Amino acid sequence: MTTDSLSLENDKPNALRPVSGQTYAGLTVVALTLLTALFISRSNGEVAAIWVLANVFGLTLQRARFCFASAFRDLFLFGSGHNMKGIIVGMGIATIGFAAIMSWIIPNPGAGFLPAEAHILPVGLSVVVGGVMFGVGMVIAGGCVSGSLYRMSEGYIASWVAILGVIIGLGALTLTWNWWWGFTISTEPKVWFPSIGGLGYTGAIVITLLGLAAIYLLVTFMEFKNGLFTPHINKKVIPAMNFDDRVRSTLDPIFKRGWPVAIGGVVLGILGIVMYTIHMPLGVTGELMRASQLGLGWMGVDVPVLDGLSTLGGCTGRSGESGLLGHTFAITVGLLPGALIGALFAGEFKLRLPTHKRRYLQSIGGGVMMGYASGLAIGCTIGAFFSAVPSLSLSGWVFGLAMAAGAFAGTQVIKRIG
Amino acid sequence: MADEQIPTLDVRGEICPYPMLKTNEALDGDQKDVAIFDVITDHPPALSTVPPQAMKRGYEVEIDELGAGEWRMRLTKI
């Protein structure tokens, strides 16, 4: 604990903010990412569209400070449901949109077919082990896969280390996948609510929304028990003196101040629906899986043929399909400039080195756990949870519960690390 | 009051959950019931996670931007 006195030079009221260098850098990144979209569109219009949507995805994650790790961890650590509520809102919105799309693809859900692109994943030991391991990993690393990706753009060096860990973990999973496939995954069922016992789409939507509402209530109750309430924070208000200030006071809520997390949830829910209408729901681990396999190849390790993976769908199931400028590249790499734009316009970009050396160990260790786990569970907090629950798949719920258990264990670990 | 006299917790370089964890530790420990307390952070999520914890302990929070990606949260006992 260091509670020393700091003298701060810039204590004078910041009356007029000049347009910062970061704003100009942000405009440059906007131009560059649009040029990239234009370049991609010459060979593949769909991938170019996904690139732009990924930019918005990254911007939203950054602006709303959307953090799955914090959503699970802070419930146990502080009794705070701030982030979890935003996630629930987003999944509720996506559920309705996903159901509409799926009912168009598969009008009769009882006929035994599953909508191919939806994230309906096997339910069994693999999801439980993957979820627990992912929960521990994200709490130790201080961010999940999507969280670490957008923080790479904000200048967090530890997040680069965490993503390197994820890629290493996915490499380890690649080499052991066939064992897991034979041991359990090959016999795990895909449980899709609309196809069960005449539930149909209506019943499945009702069950999913009631489940989400119940968890929202539970989270609110946990906050109440902990004496937390929604804070009213004093921020210095600078009166708009001239036209320049008026323009700023319009733009600031979007580009300068963080968005309320529920707004982030709504935007992500809608983005998920739009993504699904174009191709498939949101997911970010596919490209990292591809990167890990490229890495294994460079090191001269034979990448085995992964049994059954391509029949599973989800994030990693698709990673083999696309070349350099494919779907998974666009969604994962595309979120980086989006988050960078958000950070630069807000003036929040800063190269941040961890104060303690042990944080690097936490990042790489937590990253490896998340990587292995996301391969095993065929997705991370985005693909196997945020996109799976709205796919009306039981797997999303099991993965979420397992992550909660893992996050609880993780909080015990980080309390001891200090 | 000059800034030099205000007890300050500098958690720059720390990411979640350490800014909140250390603020709570200070407010529940050696800074218990301190009248005014500054927390310096460069981690934006801390701006939305520290205030509820401080308010639970009876503090008002005012946030000031110090520079690119750095903020000061001034906690004042109500």
Tab-separated table of C-alpha atoms in Angstrom:
chain	number	residue	atom	x	y	z
A	1	MET	CA	0.000	0.000	0.000
A	2	THR	CA	1.451	3.293	-1.062
A	3	THR	CA	-0.459	6.291	0.200
A	4	ASP	CA	2.007	9.078	-0.286
A	5	SER	CA	1.277	12.637	-1.210
A	6	LEU	CA	1.679	13.611	-4.805
A	7	SER	CA	1.967	17.123	-6.008
A	8	LEU	CA	0.047	17.586	-9.208
A	9	GLU	CA	1.037	20.411	-11.479
A	10	ASN	CA	-2.063	20.564	-13.605
A	11	ASP	CA	-4.550	21.317	-10.873
A	12	LYS	CA	-5.860	24.431	-12.560
A	13	PRO	CA	-9.389	24.100	-13.926
A	14	ASN	CA	-9.157	22.862	-17.483
A	15	ALA	CA	-11.328	25.594	-18.940
A	16	LEU	CA	-10.738	25.229	-22.646
A	17	ARG	CA	-9.481	21.969	-24.007
A	18	PRO	CA	-7.518	22.375	-27.221
A	19	VAL	CA	-8.116	19.764	-29.925
A	20	SER	CA	-5.504	17.260	-28.860
A	21	GLY	CA	-2.993	15.401	-30.956
A	22	GLN	CA	-4.922	12.254	-30.063
A	23	THR	CA	-8.000	13.597	-31.895
A	24	TYR	CA	-5.989	14.087	-35.096
A	25	ALA	CA	-4.486	10.633	-34.689
A	26	GLY	CA	-8.038	9.298	-34.261
A	27	LEU	CA	-9.168	10.939	-37.506
A	28	THR	CA	-6.169	9.387	-39.262
A	29	VAL	CA	-7.131	5.925	-38.003
A	30	VAL	CA	-10.716	6.483	-39.222
A	31	ALA	CA	-9.378	7.304	-42.693
A	32	LEU	CA	-7.018	4.314	-42.684
A	33	THR	CA	-9.627	1.794	-41.559
A	34	LEU	CA	-12.106	3.029	-44.199
A	35	LEU	CA	-9.388	2.712	-46.851
A	36	THR	CA	-8.785	-0.830	-45.600
A	37	ALA	CA	-12.519	-1.567	-45.967
A	38	LEU	CA	-12.404	-0.168	-49.500
A	39	PHE	CA	-9.404	-2.344	-50.324
A	40	ILE	CA	-11.092	-5.489	-48.929
A	41	SER	CA	-14.340	-4.696	-50.745
A	42	ARG	CA	-12.564	-5.016	-54.106
A	43	SER	CA	-12.182	-8.741	-53.463
A	44	ASN	CA	-15.002	-9.477	-51.003
A	45	GLY	CA	-17.856	-7.124	-50.165
A	46	GLU	CA	-19.143	-9.268	-47.296
A	47	VAL	CA	-15.795	-9.316	-45.505
A	48	ALA	CA	-15.491	-5.543	-46.012
A	49	ALA	CA	-18.881	-5.079	-44.333
A	50	ILE	CA	-17.772	-7.309	-41.448
A	51	TRP	CA	-14.580	-5.221	-41.143
A	52	VAL	CA	-16.612	-2.020	-40.698
A	53	LEU	CA	-18.981	-3.724	-38.231
A	54	ALA	CA	-15.935	-4.971	-36.315
A	55	ASN	CA	-14.714	-1.359	-36.122
A	56	VAL	CA	-18.042	-0.424	-34.512
A	57	PHE	CA	-17.749	-3.530	-32.294
A	58	GLY	CA	-14.331	-2.416	-31.011
A	59	LEU	CA	-15.471	1.191	-30.587
A	60	THR	CA	-18.484	0.019	-28.549
A	61	LEU	CA	-16.410	-2.276	-26.327
A	62	GLN	CA	-14.007	0.601	-25.661
A	63	ARG	CA	-16.605	3.337	-25.132
A	64	ALA	CA	-18.840	1.274	-22.847
A	65	ARG	CA	-15.766	-0.264	-21.142
A	66	PHE	CA	-17.516	-3.538	-21.689
A	67	CYS	CA	-15.789	-6.107	-19.546
A	68	PHE	CA	-16.948	-9.676	-19.039
A	69	ALA	CA	-14.157	-10.394	-16.569
A	70	SER	CA	-15.332	-7.547	-14.369
A	71	ALA	CA	-18.983	-8.583	-14.803
A	72	PHE	CA	-18.339	-11.981	-13.221
A	73	ARG	CA	-15.533	-11.033	-10.845
A	74	ASP	CA	-17.033	-7.880	-9.305
A	75	LEU	CA	-20.195	-9.727	-8.294
A	76	PHE	CA	-18.068	-11.831	-5.963
A	77	LEU	CA	-15.409	-9.277	-5.117
A	78	PHE	CA	-17.506	-6.151	-4.512
A	79	GLY	CA	-21.130	-7.220	-4.917
A	80	SER	CA	-21.281	-4.989	-8.001
A	81	GLY	CA	-23.460	-5.989	-10.963
A	82	HIS	CA	-22.674	-2.932	-13.087
A	83	ASN	CA	-21.220	-4.790	-16.102
A	84	MET	CA	-23.344	-7.924	-15.728
A	85	LYS	CA	-26.537	-5.905	-16.150
A	86	GLY	CA	-25.279	-4.458	-19.432
A	87	ILE	CA	-24.428	-7.928	-20.702
A	88	ILE	CA	-27.888	-9.251	-19.770
A	89	VAL	CA	-29.579	-6.362	-21.620
A	90	GLY	CA	-27.465	-7.075	-24.712
A	91	MET	CA	-28.262	-10.799	-24.681
A	92	GLY	CA	-31.975	-10.078	-24.236
A	93	ILE	CA	-32.028	-7.899	-27.357
A	94	ALA	CA	-29.945	-10.353	-29.371
A	95	THR	CA	-32.256	-13.228	-28.331
A	96	ILE	CA	-35.252	-11.687	-30.083
A	97	GLY	CA	-33.297	-10.879	-33.247
A	98	PHE	CA	-31.545	-14.256	-33.366
A	99	ALA	CA	-34.854	-16.092	-32.901
A	100	ALA	CA	-36.351	-14.159	-35.815
A	101	ILE	CA	-33.399	-15.050	-38.077
A	102	MET	CA	-33.378	-18.712	-36.975
A	103	SER	CA	-37.129	-19.079	-37.502
A	104	TRP	CA	-36.588	-17.863	-41.043
A	105	ILE	CA	-33.781	-20.402	-41.658
A	106	ILE	CA	-35.486	-23.304	-39.838
A	107	PRO	CA	-39.253	-22.696	-39.851
A	108	ASN	CA	-39.990	-26.005	-38.115
A	109	PRO	CA	-37.546	-26.379	-35.198
A	110	GLY	CA	-38.875	-29.833	-34.277
A	111	ALA	CA	-37.740	-31.376	-37.573
A	112	GLY	CA	-34.256	-32.239	-36.319
A	113	PHE	CA	-32.196	-29.596	-38.114
A	114	LEU	CA	-30.169	-26.874	-36.414
A	115	PRO	CA	-29.483	-23.442	-37.930
A	116	ALA	CA	-25.901	-24.008	-39.076
A	117	GLU	CA	-24.351	-20.648	-38.296
A	118	ALA	CA	-25.944	-20.132	-34.860
A	119	HIS	CA	-23.697	-20.786	-31.871
A	120	ILE	CA	-25.384	-23.959	-30.678
A	121	LEU	CA	-22.512	-25.859	-29.096
A	122	PRO	CA	-22.167	-29.292	-27.457
A	123	VAL	CA	-23.090	-29.500	-23.801
A	124	GLY	CA	-20.987	-31.662	-21.537
A	125	LEU	CA	-17.793	-31.939	-19.578
A	126	SER	CA	-15.859	-29.881	-22.149
A	127	VAL	CA	-18.031	-26.785	-21.633
A	128	VAL	CA	-17.896	-27.135	-17.833
A	129	VAL	CA	-14.106	-27.593	-17.735
A	130	GLY	CA	-13.661	-24.856	-20.363
A	131	GLY	CA	-15.959	-22.448	-18.537
A	132	VAL	CA	-14.346	-22.883	-15.127
A	133	MET	CA	-10.857	-22.618	-16.606
A	134	PHE	CA	-11.840	-19.550	-18.636
A	135	GLY	CA	-13.376	-17.910	-15.553
A	136	VAL	CA	-10.206	-18.392	-13.507
A	137	GLY	CA	-8.022	-17.236	-16.410
A	138	MET	CA	-9.904	-14.033	-17.178
A	139	VAL	CA	-9.918	-12.938	-13.536
A	140	ILE	CA	-6.189	-13.619	-13.137
A	141	ALA	CA	-5.333	-11.880	-16.424
A	142	GLY	CA	-7.613	-8.923	-15.616
A	143	GLY	CA	-9.655	-9.206	-18.808
A	144	CYS	CA	-11.266	-11.791	-21.067
A	145	VAL	CA	-10.266	-12.336	-24.711
A	146	SER	CA	-12.380	-9.496	-26.160
A	147	GLY	CA	-11.451	-7.233	-23.235
A	148	SER	CA	-7.746	-7.879	-23.747
A	149	LEU	CA	-8.111	-7.298	-27.497
A	150	TYR	CA	-9.612	-3.818	-27.150
A	151	ARG	CA	-7.194	-2.922	-24.363
A	152	MET	CA	-4.323	-3.766	-26.724
A	153	SER	CA	-5.547	-0.737	-28.684
A	154	GLU	CA	-5.744	1.427	-25.567
A	155	GLY	CA	-2.025	0.881	-24.986
A	156	TYR	CA	-2.067	-1.767	-22.255
A	157	ILE	CA	1.150	-3.756	-22.684
A	158	ALA	CA	-0.130	-6.446	-20.290
A	159	SER	CA	-3.035	-7.087	-22.680
A	160	TRP	CA	-0.601	-7.812	-25.538
A	161	VAL	CA	0.992	-10.364	-23.227
A	162	ALA	CA	-2.436	-11.816	-22.359
A	163	ILE	CA	-3.371	-12.245	-26.047
A	164	LEU	CA	0.005	-13.897	-26.699
A	165	GLY	CA	-0.947	-16.243	-23.846
A	166	VAL	CA	-4.330	-16.924	-25.461
A	167	ILE	CA	-2.617	-17.849	-28.744
A	168	ILE	CA	-0.214	-20.177	-26.896
A	169	GLY	CA	-3.154	-21.748	-25.033
A	170	LEU	CA	-5.029	-22.303	-28.279
A	171	GLY	CA	-1.908	-23.949	-29.700
A	172	ALA	CA	-1.799	-26.324	-26.726
A	173	LEU	CA	-5.489	-27.081	-27.230
A	174	THR	CA	-4.901	-27.762	-30.939
A	175	LEU	CA	-2.338	-30.432	-30.019
A	176	THR	CA	-4.675	-32.086	-27.481
A	177	TRP	CA	-8.030	-31.557	-29.214
A	178	ASN	CA	-8.269	-35.061	-30.652
A	179	TRP	CA	-7.923	-36.529	-27.150
A	180	TRP	CA	-10.770	-34.338	-25.874
A	181	TRP	CA	-12.833	-35.215	-28.925
A	182	GLY	CA	-12.521	-38.950	-28.264
A	183	PHE	CA	-12.830	-38.575	-24.490
A	184	THR	CA	-16.013	-36.524	-24.331
A	185	ILE	CA	-16.857	-33.974	-27.025
A	186	SER	CA	-17.811	-36.505	-29.734
A	187	THR	CA	-20.643	-37.816	-27.539
A	188	GLU	CA	-21.867	-34.460	-26.195
A	189	PRO	CA	-25.308	-33.402	-27.431
A	190	LYS	CA	-26.185	-30.006	-28.836
A	191	VAL	CA	-29.223	-28.870	-26.897
A	192	TRP	CA	-31.333	-26.321	-28.759
A	193	PHE	CA	-34.358	-25.139	-26.786
A	194	PRO	CA	-36.782	-24.656	-29.736
A	195	SER	CA	-36.397	-28.327	-30.677
A	196	ILE	CA	-37.196	-29.689	-27.207
A	197	GLY	CA	-40.613	-31.065	-26.242
A	198	GLY	CA	-42.680	-28.800	-28.465
A	199	LEU	CA	-41.286	-25.613	-26.937
A	200	GLY	CA	-40.884	-24.070	-30.366
A	201	TYR	CA	-39.469	-20.591	-30.823
A	202	THR	CA	-42.012	-18.892	-28.575
A	203	GLY	CA	-41.353	-21.215	-25.643
A	204	ALA	CA	-37.581	-20.967	-26.124
A	205	ILE	CA	-37.667	-17.157	-26.225
A	206	VAL	CA	-39.852	-17.047	-23.108
A	207	ILE	CA	-37.521	-19.431	-21.223
A	208	THR	CA	-34.419	-17.461	-22.270
A	209	LEU	CA	-35.874	-14.040	-21.419
A	210	LEU	CA	-37.271	-15.280	-18.086
A	211	GLY	CA	-33.852	-16.760	-17.275
A	212	LEU	CA	-32.145	-13.463	-18.106
A	213	ALA	CA	-34.700	-11.509	-16.050
A	214	ALA	CA	-34.168	-13.861	-13.101
A	215	ILE	CA	-30.411	-13.322	-13.238
A	216	TYR	CA	-30.904	-9.556	-13.546
A	217	LEU	CA	-33.014	-9.674	-10.362
A	218	LEU	CA	-30.451	-11.851	-8.599
A	219	VAL	CA	-27.682	-9.395	-9.536
A	220	THR	CA	-29.774	-6.465	-8.289
A	221	PHE	CA	-30.377	-8.360	-5.047
A	222	MET	CA	-26.638	-8.985	-4.630
A	223	GLU	CA	-26.003	-5.236	-5.088
A	224	PHE	CA	-28.707	-4.435	-2.538
A	225	LYS	CA	-27.208	-6.883	-0.021
A	226	ASN	CA	-23.858	-5.168	-0.447
A	227	GLY	CA	-25.261	-1.696	0.047
A	228	LEU	CA	-24.364	-0.565	-3.478
A	229	PHE	CA	-26.459	1.848	-5.461
A	230	THR	CA	-26.093	3.597	-8.770
A	231	PRO	CA	-23.784	6.509	-8.091
A	232	HIS	CA	-24.289	10.086	-9.029
A	233	ILE	CA	-20.840	11.333	-9.893
A	234	ASN	CA	-19.956	15.008	-9.873
A	235	LYS	CA	-18.170	16.010	-13.011
A	236	LYS	CA	-17.047	19.563	-13.505
A	237	VAL	CA	-19.404	21.222	-15.944
A	238	ILE	CA	-17.844	23.873	-18.107
A	239	PRO	CA	-20.408	26.365	-19.453
A	240	ALA	CA	-20.545	26.496	-23.237
A	241	MET	CA	-19.092	29.894	-24.015
A	242	ASN	CA	-18.790	29.734	-27.769
A	243	PHE	CA	-19.714	27.687	-30.825
A	244	ASP	CA	-16.697	25.433	-30.425
A	245	ASP	CA	-17.811	24.510	-26.892
A	246	ARG	CA	-21.338	23.826	-28.061
A	247	VAL	CA	-20.105	21.401	-30.712
A	248	ARG	CA	-18.028	19.709	-28.036
A	249	SER	CA	-20.894	19.413	-25.584
A	250	THR	CA	-22.792	17.537	-28.311
A	251	LEU	CA	-19.933	15.218	-29.226
A	252	ASP	CA	-18.547	14.634	-25.744
A	253	PRO	CA	-21.168	12.134	-24.522
A	254	ILE	CA	-20.321	9.909	-27.509
A	255	PHE	CA	-16.595	10.360	-27.940
A	256	LYS	CA	-15.265	11.744	-24.698
A	257	ARG	CA	-17.201	10.282	-21.789
A	258	GLY	CA	-17.743	6.589	-21.347
A	259	TRP	CA	-21.116	5.190	-22.419
A	260	PRO	CA	-23.444	3.685	-19.835
A	261	VAL	CA	-22.814	-0.042	-19.969
A	262	ALA	CA	-26.484	-0.768	-20.770
A	263	ILE	CA	-26.160	1.356	-23.947
A	264	GLY	CA	-23.085	-0.709	-24.805
A	265	GLY	CA	-25.145	-3.867	-24.275
A	266	VAL	CA	-27.914	-2.606	-26.588
A	267	VAL	CA	-25.436	-1.692	-29.350
A	268	LEU	CA	-23.634	-5.048	-29.041
A	269	GLY	CA	-26.963	-6.915	-29.093
A	270	ILE	CA	-27.962	-5.146	-32.315
A	271	LEU	CA	-24.482	-5.653	-33.796
A	272	GLY	CA	-24.773	-9.383	-33.077
A	273	ILE	CA	-28.088	-9.492	-34.951
A	274	VAL	CA	-26.667	-7.584	-37.944
A	275	MET	CA	-23.593	-9.848	-37.979
A	276	TYR	CA	-25.825	-12.912	-37.978
A	277	THR	CA	-27.882	-11.627	-40.901
A	278	ILE	CA	-24.670	-11.138	-42.878
A	279	HIS	CA	-23.018	-14.417	-41.935
A	280	MET	CA	-22.760	-15.609	-38.338
A	281	PRO	CA	-22.946	-14.259	-34.771
A	282	LEU	CA	-20.099	-12.386	-33.061
A	283	GLY	CA	-17.008	-14.321	-32.029
A	284	VAL	CA	-13.332	-13.488	-31.768
A	285	THR	CA	-11.377	-16.660	-31.005
A	286	GLY	CA	-11.448	-18.125	-34.530
A	287	GLU	CA	-8.705	-15.831	-35.812
A	288	LEU	CA	-6.581	-16.368	-32.703
A	289	MET	CA	-6.928	-20.150	-33.297
A	290	ARG	CA	-5.710	-19.585	-36.850
A	291	ALA	CA	-2.790	-17.522	-35.528
A	292	SER	CA	-1.857	-20.285	-33.078
A	293	GLN	CA	-1.872	-22.881	-35.841
A	294	LEU	CA	0.259	-20.649	-38.064
A	295	GLY	CA	2.630	-20.299	-35.119
A	296	LEU	CA	2.824	-24.060	-34.655
A	297	GLY	CA	3.559	-24.395	-38.370
A	298	TRP	CA	6.419	-21.873	-38.166
A	299	MET	CA	7.927	-23.772	-35.278
A	300	GLY	CA	7.886	-26.907	-37.396
A	301	VAL	CA	5.161	-28.624	-35.372
A	302	ASP	CA	2.702	-30.651	-37.432
A	303	VAL	CA	-0.797	-29.293	-36.905
A	304	PRO	CA	-3.003	-32.369	-36.561
A	305	VAL	CA	-6.294	-32.726	-38.408
A	306	LEU	CA	-8.806	-31.761	-35.737
A	307	ASP	CA	-11.472	-34.457	-35.497
A	308	GLY	CA	-15.038	-33.274	-35.745
A	309	LEU	CA	-14.267	-29.603	-35.181
A	310	SER	CA	-15.662	-28.459	-38.501
A	311	THR	CA	-19.015	-30.102	-37.677
A	312	LEU	CA	-19.402	-28.005	-34.535
A	313	GLY	CA	-19.722	-24.483	-35.910
A	314	GLY	CA	-19.069	-21.700	-33.422
A	315	CYS	CA	-15.881	-19.661	-33.433
A	316	THR	CA	-13.033	-22.091	-33.752
A	317	GLY	CA	-14.949	-24.526	-35.931
A	318	ARG	CA	-14.759	-22.001	-38.729
A	319	SER	CA	-11.184	-20.939	-38.318
A	320	GLY	CA	-9.859	-23.263	-40.976
A	321	GLU	CA	-12.138	-21.979	-43.701
A	322	SER	CA	-10.874	-18.526	-44.361
A	323	GLY	CA	-7.684	-17.200	-45.809
A	324	LEU	CA	-5.857	-14.060	-44.707
A	325	LEU	CA	-8.675	-11.633	-45.451
A	326	GLY	CA	-11.470	-13.883	-44.254
A	327	HIS	CA	-14.393	-13.523	-41.895
A	328	THR	CA	-12.469	-14.318	-38.700
A	329	PHE	CA	-9.677	-11.907	-39.649
A	330	ALA	CA	-12.155	-9.089	-40.271
A	331	ILE	CA	-14.049	-9.507	-36.995
A	332	THR	CA	-11.040	-9.987	-34.700
A	333	VAL	CA	-8.455	-7.682	-36.243
A	334	GLY	CA	-11.142	-5.167	-37.262
A	335	LEU	CA	-12.081	-4.447	-33.665
A	336	LEU	CA	-8.556	-3.156	-32.959
A	337	PRO	CA	-8.749	0.074	-35.042
A	338	GLY	CA	-12.310	0.603	-33.745
A	339	ALA	CA	-11.129	0.504	-30.128
A	340	LEU	CA	-8.121	2.656	-31.023
A	341	ILE	CA	-10.433	5.298	-32.517
A	342	GLY	CA	-12.511	5.267	-29.322
A	343	ALA	CA	-9.443	5.613	-27.109
A	344	LEU	CA	-7.885	8.400	-29.213
A	345	PHE	CA	-11.031	10.544	-29.505
A	346	ALA	CA	-11.502	10.243	-25.745
A	347	GLY	CA	-7.857	11.188	-25.193
A	348	GLU	CA	-7.465	7.952	-23.246
A	349	PHE	CA	-4.689	6.340	-25.252
A	350	LYS	CA	-1.573	5.814	-23.202
A	351	LEU	CA	1.157	3.196	-23.180
A	352	ARG	CA	0.595	1.529	-19.845
A	353	LEU	CA	3.222	-0.686	-18.315
A	354	PRO	CA	2.218	-2.722	-15.281
A	355	THR	CA	3.703	-1.414	-12.019
A	356	HIS	CA	4.475	-4.872	-10.736
A	357	LYS	CA	6.414	-7.547	-12.611
A	358	ARG	CA	4.052	-10.231	-11.327
A	359	ARG	CA	1.276	-8.747	-13.511
A	360	TYR	CA	3.104	-10.022	-16.616
A	361	LEU	CA	2.980	-13.526	-15.148
A	362	GLN	CA	-0.716	-13.053	-14.390
A	363	SER	CA	-1.343	-11.919	-17.988
A	364	ILE	CA	0.520	-14.759	-19.675
A	365	GLY	CA	-0.790	-17.402	-17.244
A	366	GLY	CA	-4.377	-16.184	-17.372
A	367	GLY	CA	-4.071	-15.834	-21.153
A	368	VAL	CA	-2.878	-19.425	-21.641
A	369	MET	CA	-5.789	-20.658	-19.487
A	370	MET	CA	-8.289	-18.591	-21.489
A	371	GLY	CA	-6.816	-19.773	-24.784
A	372	TYR	CA	-6.957	-23.469	-23.892
A	373	ALA	CA	-10.431	-23.068	-22.378
A	374	SER	CA	-11.876	-21.131	-25.318
A	375	GLY	CA	-10.659	-23.832	-27.683
A	376	LEU	CA	-12.224	-26.513	-25.513
A	377	ALA	CA	-15.543	-24.699	-25.121
A	378	ILE	CA	-15.445	-23.525	-28.775
A	379	GLY	CA	-15.535	-19.837	-27.978
A	380	CYS	CA	-14.896	-17.209	-25.367
A	381	THR	CA	-17.214	-14.877	-23.472
A	382	ILE	CA	-18.373	-13.548	-26.837
A	383	GLY	CA	-18.741	-16.682	-28.989
A	384	ALA	CA	-19.689	-19.308	-26.392
A	385	PHE	CA	-21.724	-17.026	-24.110
A	386	PHE	CA	-22.878	-13.683	-25.542
A	387	SER	CA	-23.674	-15.302	-28.927
A	388	ALA	CA	-24.734	-18.722	-27.572
A	389	VAL	CA	-27.472	-17.699	-25.124
A	390	PRO	CA	-29.334	-15.745	-27.861
A	391	SER	CA	-28.869	-18.766	-30.168
A	392	LEU	CA	-31.308	-20.431	-27.704
A	393	SER	CA	-28.586	-22.948	-26.903
A	394	LEU	CA	-28.232	-24.611	-23.496
A	395	SER	CA	-24.438	-24.464	-23.923
A	396	GLY	CA	-24.368	-20.690	-23.360
A	397	TRP	CA	-26.012	-21.056	-19.948
A	398	VAL	CA	-23.750	-23.925	-18.872
A	399	PHE	CA	-20.656	-22.008	-20.036
A	400	GLY	CA	-21.866	-18.896	-18.161
A	401	LEU	CA	-22.494	-20.775	-14.912
A	402	ALA	CA	-19.139	-22.545	-15.174
A	403	MET	CA	-17.434	-19.185	-15.804
A	404	ALA	CA	-19.104	-17.777	-12.694
A	405	ALA	CA	-17.700	-20.668	-10.645
A	406	GLY	CA	-14.274	-20.125	-12.196
A	407	ALA	CA	-14.425	-16.363	-11.616
A	408	PHE	CA	-15.244	-17.019	-7.951
A	409	ALA	CA	-12.168	-19.251	-7.659
A	410	GLY	CA	-10.150	-16.609	-9.540
A	411	THR	CA	-11.101	-13.863	-7.069
A	412	GLN	CA	-9.739	-16.020	-4.243
A	413	VAL	CA	-6.463	-16.292	-6.164
A	414	ILE	CA	-6.048	-12.576	-6.935
A	415	LYS	CA	-6.910	-11.555	-3.376
A	416	ARG	CA	-3.892	-13.587	-2.307
A	417	ILE	CA	-1.632	-12.254	-5.068
A	418	GLY	CA	-2.350	-8.635	-4.078
B	1	MET	CA	-6.255	23.228	1.218
B	2	ALA	CA	-3.098	22.649	-0.757
B	3	ASP	CA	-2.785	19.404	-2.642
B	4	GLU	CA	0.315	18.336	-0.731
B	5	GLN	CA	-1.746	17.713	2.389
B	6	ILE	CA	-4.298	15.460	0.759
B	7	PRO	CA	-3.510	11.779	1.205
B	8	THR	CA	-3.177	10.231	-2.228
B	9	LEU	CA	-3.284	6.706	-3.541
B	10	ASP	CA	-1.493	6.337	-6.844
B	11	VAL	CA	-2.695	3.225	-8.682
B	12	ARG	CA	-1.408	4.184	-12.124
B	13	GLY	CA	-0.245	1.103	-13.997
B	14	GLU	CA	-2.722	-1.122	-12.188
B	15	ILE	CA	-5.745	-2.627	-13.933
B	16	CYS	CA	-8.980	-4.075	-12.621
B	17	PRO	CA	-9.653	-5.017	-9.933
B	18	TYR	CA	-6.608	-3.575	-8.174
B	19	PRO	CA	-7.576	0.149	-8.302
B	20	MET	CA	-10.846	-0.589	-6.461
B	21	LEU	CA	-9.300	-3.250	-4.264
B	22	LYS	CA	-6.553	-0.897	-3.074
B	23	THR	CA	-8.919	2.065	-2.647
B	24	ASN	CA	-11.189	-0.109	-0.499
B	25	GLU	CA	-8.219	-1.379	1.490
B	26	ALA	CA	-7.131	2.195	2.182
B	27	LEU	CA	-10.628	3.420	3.107
B	28	ASP	CA	-11.183	0.425	5.379
B	29	GLY	CA	-7.650	0.493	6.792
B	30	ASP	CA	-5.078	3.191	7.392
B	31	GLN	CA	-7.194	5.956	5.804
B	32	LYS	CA	-10.402	5.009	7.612
B	33	ASP	CA	-12.851	7.971	7.833
B	34	VAL	CA	-10.310	10.330	6.230
B	35	ALA	CA	-12.031	13.615	5.298
B	36	ILE	CA	-10.593	13.886	1.820
B	37	PHE	CA	-8.729	11.339	-0.281
B	38	ASP	CA	-7.321	11.371	-3.803
B	39	VAL	CA	-7.012	8.350	-6.070
B	40	ILE	CA	-4.906	8.719	-9.221
B	41	THR	CA	-5.562	6.182	-11.979
B	42	ASP	CA	-4.837	5.635	-15.661
B	43	HIS	CA	-7.389	2.832	-15.952
B	44	PRO	CA	-10.706	4.208	-17.317
B	45	PRO	CA	-12.931	1.374	-15.950
B	46	ALA	CA	-11.863	2.405	-12.443
B	47	LEU	CA	-13.793	5.655	-12.981
B	48	SER	CA	-17.047	3.719	-12.942
B	49	THR	CA	-16.095	1.051	-10.388
B	50	VAL	CA	-14.363	3.030	-7.637
B	51	PRO	CA	-17.149	5.643	-7.041
B	52	PRO	CA	-19.872	3.165	-5.947
B	53	GLN	CA	-17.409	1.638	-3.473
B	54	ALA	CA	-16.473	5.081	-2.124
B	55	MET	CA	-20.106	6.200	-1.895
B	56	LYS	CA	-20.965	3.052	0.035
B	57	ARG	CA	-18.412	4.286	2.591
B	58	GLY	CA	-19.960	7.752	2.695
B	59	TYR	CA	-17.855	9.675	0.197
B	60	GLU	CA	-18.703	12.037	-2.629
B	61	VAL	CA	-16.620	11.583	-5.749
B	62	GLU	CA	-15.384	14.216	-8.168
B	63	ILE	CA	-13.415	13.198	-11.244
B	64	ASP	CA	-10.806	15.419	-12.885
B	65	GLU	CA	-8.802	14.645	-15.982
B	66	LEU	CA	-5.112	15.215	-15.334
B	67	GLY	CA	-3.812	14.549	-18.816
B	68	ALA	CA	-3.992	11.951	-21.576
B	69	GLY	CA	-5.447	8.845	-19.982
B	70	GLU	CA	-4.945	9.915	-16.364
B	71	TRP	CA	-7.578	10.930	-13.860
B	72	ARG	CA	-7.862	12.019	-10.272
B	73	MET	CA	-10.853	10.921	-8.236
B	74	ARG	CA	-11.283	13.191	-5.238
B	75	LEU	CA	-13.213	11.485	-2.464
B	76	THR	CA	-14.807	13.824	0.078
B	77	LYS	CA	-16.534	12.554	3.207
B	78	ILE	CA	-20.150	13.671	3.266
